[in-house]
Amino acid sequence: MFQQSLNGTWQFRRLGESEWLPASVPGGIHTDLLALKRIPDPFVADNEHAVQWVAENDWEYRLIFSPASALLQEDKVFLVCDGLDTLATVTLNGHLLGESHNMFRQYRWEVSERLKAGENELRVVFHSPLAFLRARQAEKPLRGGGDIPGGPHLRKAPCQWGWDWGPKLPPIGIWKDIRLEGYTTARLEDIHLRQRHAGDQVTLHAAIRLEQWQEADLQVTLQVTAPDGATQVVQGKPGGEHDRPSACLLQTIIHQPQRWWPNGYGTQPLYEVDVALWQGQKQLDRRTCRLGLRTLELRREADEWGESFQFVVNGVPIFAKGANWIPADSFPTRVQDAHLEWLIRSAAEAHMNMLRAWGGGFYPEDRFYDLCDRYGILVWQDFIFSCGIYPDDEAFFDNVRQEAMENIRRLRHHPSLALWCGNNEMEEGWVNWHWDDPTDHTNRRLKAAYDRMFHHLLPAIVADEDPDRPYWPSSPSSGIPFDHPNDQQRGDTHYWDVWHGRKPFTAYRQQYPRFMSEFGFQSLPPLATIQTYAPPEEQNITSYIMEHHQRSPSGNSLMVSQMTDQFRLPKDFASFVYVSMVLQAEGIRYGVEHWRRNRQRVSGTLYWQLNDCWPVASWSSIDYFGRWKALHYLARRFYAPLLLSMEENDLRLDLHLTSDLLQPWQGEVAWRLETLAGHVLEQDELPVTAPPQRDSLVASLDFSARLTEAERRQVVLIAELWQDNELIGQSLATFVPNKHLMLTNPHLQWEVATEHDQAVIRLRAASLARFVELSLAETDAVFSDNYFDLSPNRERRVSVPLPAGWDGERLRQALRLRSLYDSYA
């Protein structure tokens, strides 16, 4: 076996032009033009409009290369394209190799007879996706699938046509690795690893399929290396029990296995699996991967509320805590390894254990799943269909069949992969968005195609290729046959009445889904991010540029409406940005705390969304540049294994302690009713024992006889969770909206000291400081806590890594603080 990468510097041009320009592969036309300064940055101002011509044109890549001599000595040589986006014609030395019609597939063509010693010319012509859509849409109109009509006709990421958080910038280009692969005699075509758990051992089965073109005495070895370095090896010959020369079945028993757990439930040990194909002493091919040993099921059992919807790992029911994942850049080849790891690590640091890879993007790359394996993040994986009606012809079904099979085979060894889901919100569309028209023949045919695709074809492929993982037909869904998506008695739910329906945050408490897989509320990104796309004169919530970077219909007005219901009108734009982030964080907190209190009924919450694909006002908790918003800091608190929360009913409040721990926990809850100036009116301390994986009512408090109408504006209830004199968690409740609190200047004071590579900030306030925000003037930073409440006469300690080259004094000078009072006073 010999591989020769063709990644690197290519040439490209607009088809029909004479000038060849340098291109980076993997890459895309937009990013190459941007690097050459031939187009403006489409993320700045409204430059998106100025680059629409790019996707209207056809483009051509070429590479002049010489194959390695070792490659030419192999029996067969293949050109392997891991990703072509999307409509491509590929030629080698003037000979047609094939065409691509799907950005999600790998294309492989044998080039043994076309490849020559010395210089070869490889060309890839990409055809305009927009011209293709217009032609198909004129012939067979289809509904939905993005802002550009006809998106479902093409197997390309739907969000690239424009979405309610993303721009219309459909990339074109060689977006994944491209290489030559040479083999002699045979190659490993597919490896399917399955686990059987019994007591303190795991039997690992490896079904190995070969592609063989010469008769030979072959042997396959399977080596498993444990996290501690211990190895075991088994070997066999093709044929064996399968009685087929192109297949081999091997198995080995792993004693005392180190099991893989989701984040917060245990560690994530990974075993190295090495499969090699041999002819005598010559290694013909080799594949390696990392494997986590664990069991997983989606438990759906009848109960007092309907039917459960709970993930169970290694026999332990998991409360899913997480968010939805979208592509991390509108131009996916720009996502660097460090940025991707930052996003996944940030999810883990916020105690998340699940991300939903949303069906309007693309199947995440291997490195995404490698990181989720390492950090213990389960992945709900949608197939790439979203919010549209798709074609019903056989060519389309054949294309999807191959796409599904390839991506299942690519990803199924990952322990983080938890579920295959048919699509995003298409069952919802047929049932609740008036897609269904029984009087229209074409409509009936397309609905039948939906049934065939998501209730027959895809589940059958999953059953064949990955039978140990559950399949779910849509999100949201009530299951097959679909009749009631968002049924709160079964299946999963998307709840958007707070954002799109303009309902108050308290509406979340009326919802009791079995699994909440989407809900969200928007904010602006941090001011430093806004400054990258909006000049000072455009930094106004209703300005043209600010509205251009807001893709949700009426999004900014929805934000303002909710904000003025709960907060005073901010005094300036910077304060508006701050309050928008606080508002978003409070809304999501309110919903998550309610659903966690009802964890026996609700089995998970995935808010919309974790990340952004460009700098924009959106539902994300981490912005395009990786900056944590207030929501992500609060997520680290409301997703903590132990959650102290309050359920408010006017002047009556219930204190709850919710535990995700697998063992009982003992500590104390201290609560106090105090004035904004810090005078304690009532208080108590209660010993608590939290049973494992349960919610407990700690206390019911009633202040209806204690507080007058005027006093409500001057007092708050603060509850704290303690263990061994350490503060574990805190919750604060007000008796009026924040805008009516009689806050005074808290006169925040702070001291900065250094401890090793950390700066430690000690803060105090003269009166209650709500949502204290810390930031650094010259750089980005993640603090140990942020957007917290600081009671008067109590010290709060916050740490932050010292930026490279900084000392404590420089950090002290760069430190900026504000609280809610500062946003309007």
Tab-separated table of N, CA and C in Angstrom, residues 494-504 507 519-520:
chain	number	residue	atom	x	y	z
A	494	HIS	N	-39.307	20.230	20.040
A	494	HIS	CA	-38.737	21.554	19.793
A	494	HIS	C	-39.763	22.567	20.289
A	495	TYR	N	-39.335	23.486	21.144
A	495	TYR	CA	-40.273	24.469	21.699
A	495	TYR	C	-39.765	25.866	21.394
A	496	TRP	N	-40.506	26.582	20.535
A	496	TRP	CA	-40.081	27.901	20.081
A	496	TRP	C	-41.088	29.006	20.397
A	497	ASP	N	-42.047	28.730	21.276
A	497	ASP	CA	-43.064	29.739	21.555
A	497	ASP	C	-42.526	30.931	22.341
A	498	VAL	N	-41.424	30.762	23.044
A	498	VAL	CA	-40.858	31.895	23.766
A	498	VAL	C	-40.185	32.854	22.786
A	499	TRP	N	-39.416	32.317	21.843
A	499	TRP	CA	-38.759	33.212	20.876
A	499	TRP	C	-39.729	33.641	19.780
A	500	HIS	N	-40.119	32.718	18.921
A	500	HIS	CA	-40.970	33.096	17.791
A	500	HIS	C	-42.374	33.501	18.244
A	501	GLY	N	-42.860	32.880	19.311
A	501	GLY	CA	-44.204	33.176	19.792
A	501	GLY	C	-44.283	34.314	20.776
A	502	ARG	N	-43.130	34.879	21.160
A	502	ARG	CA	-43.055	36.047	22.042
A	502	ARG	C	-43.659	35.796	23.428
A	503	LYS	N	-43.700	34.548	23.855
A	503	LYS	CA	-44.207	34.267	25.191
A	503	LYS	C	-43.135	34.575	26.232
A	504	PRO	N	-43.523	34.825	27.480
A	504	PRO	CA	-42.532	35.100	28.535
A	504	PRO	C	-41.760	33.837	28.892
A	507	ALA	N	-43.293	30.681	30.363
A	507	ALA	CA	-43.986	29.675	29.552
A	507	ALA	C	-43.225	28.358	29.532
A	519	PHE	N	-34.680	24.473	21.827
A	519	PHE	CA	-35.348	25.668	22.326
A	519	PHE	C	-34.262	26.719	22.422
A	520	GLY	N	-34.628	27.984	22.325
A	520	GLY	CA	-33.554	28.959	22.363
A	520	GLY	C	-34.040	30.383	22.455
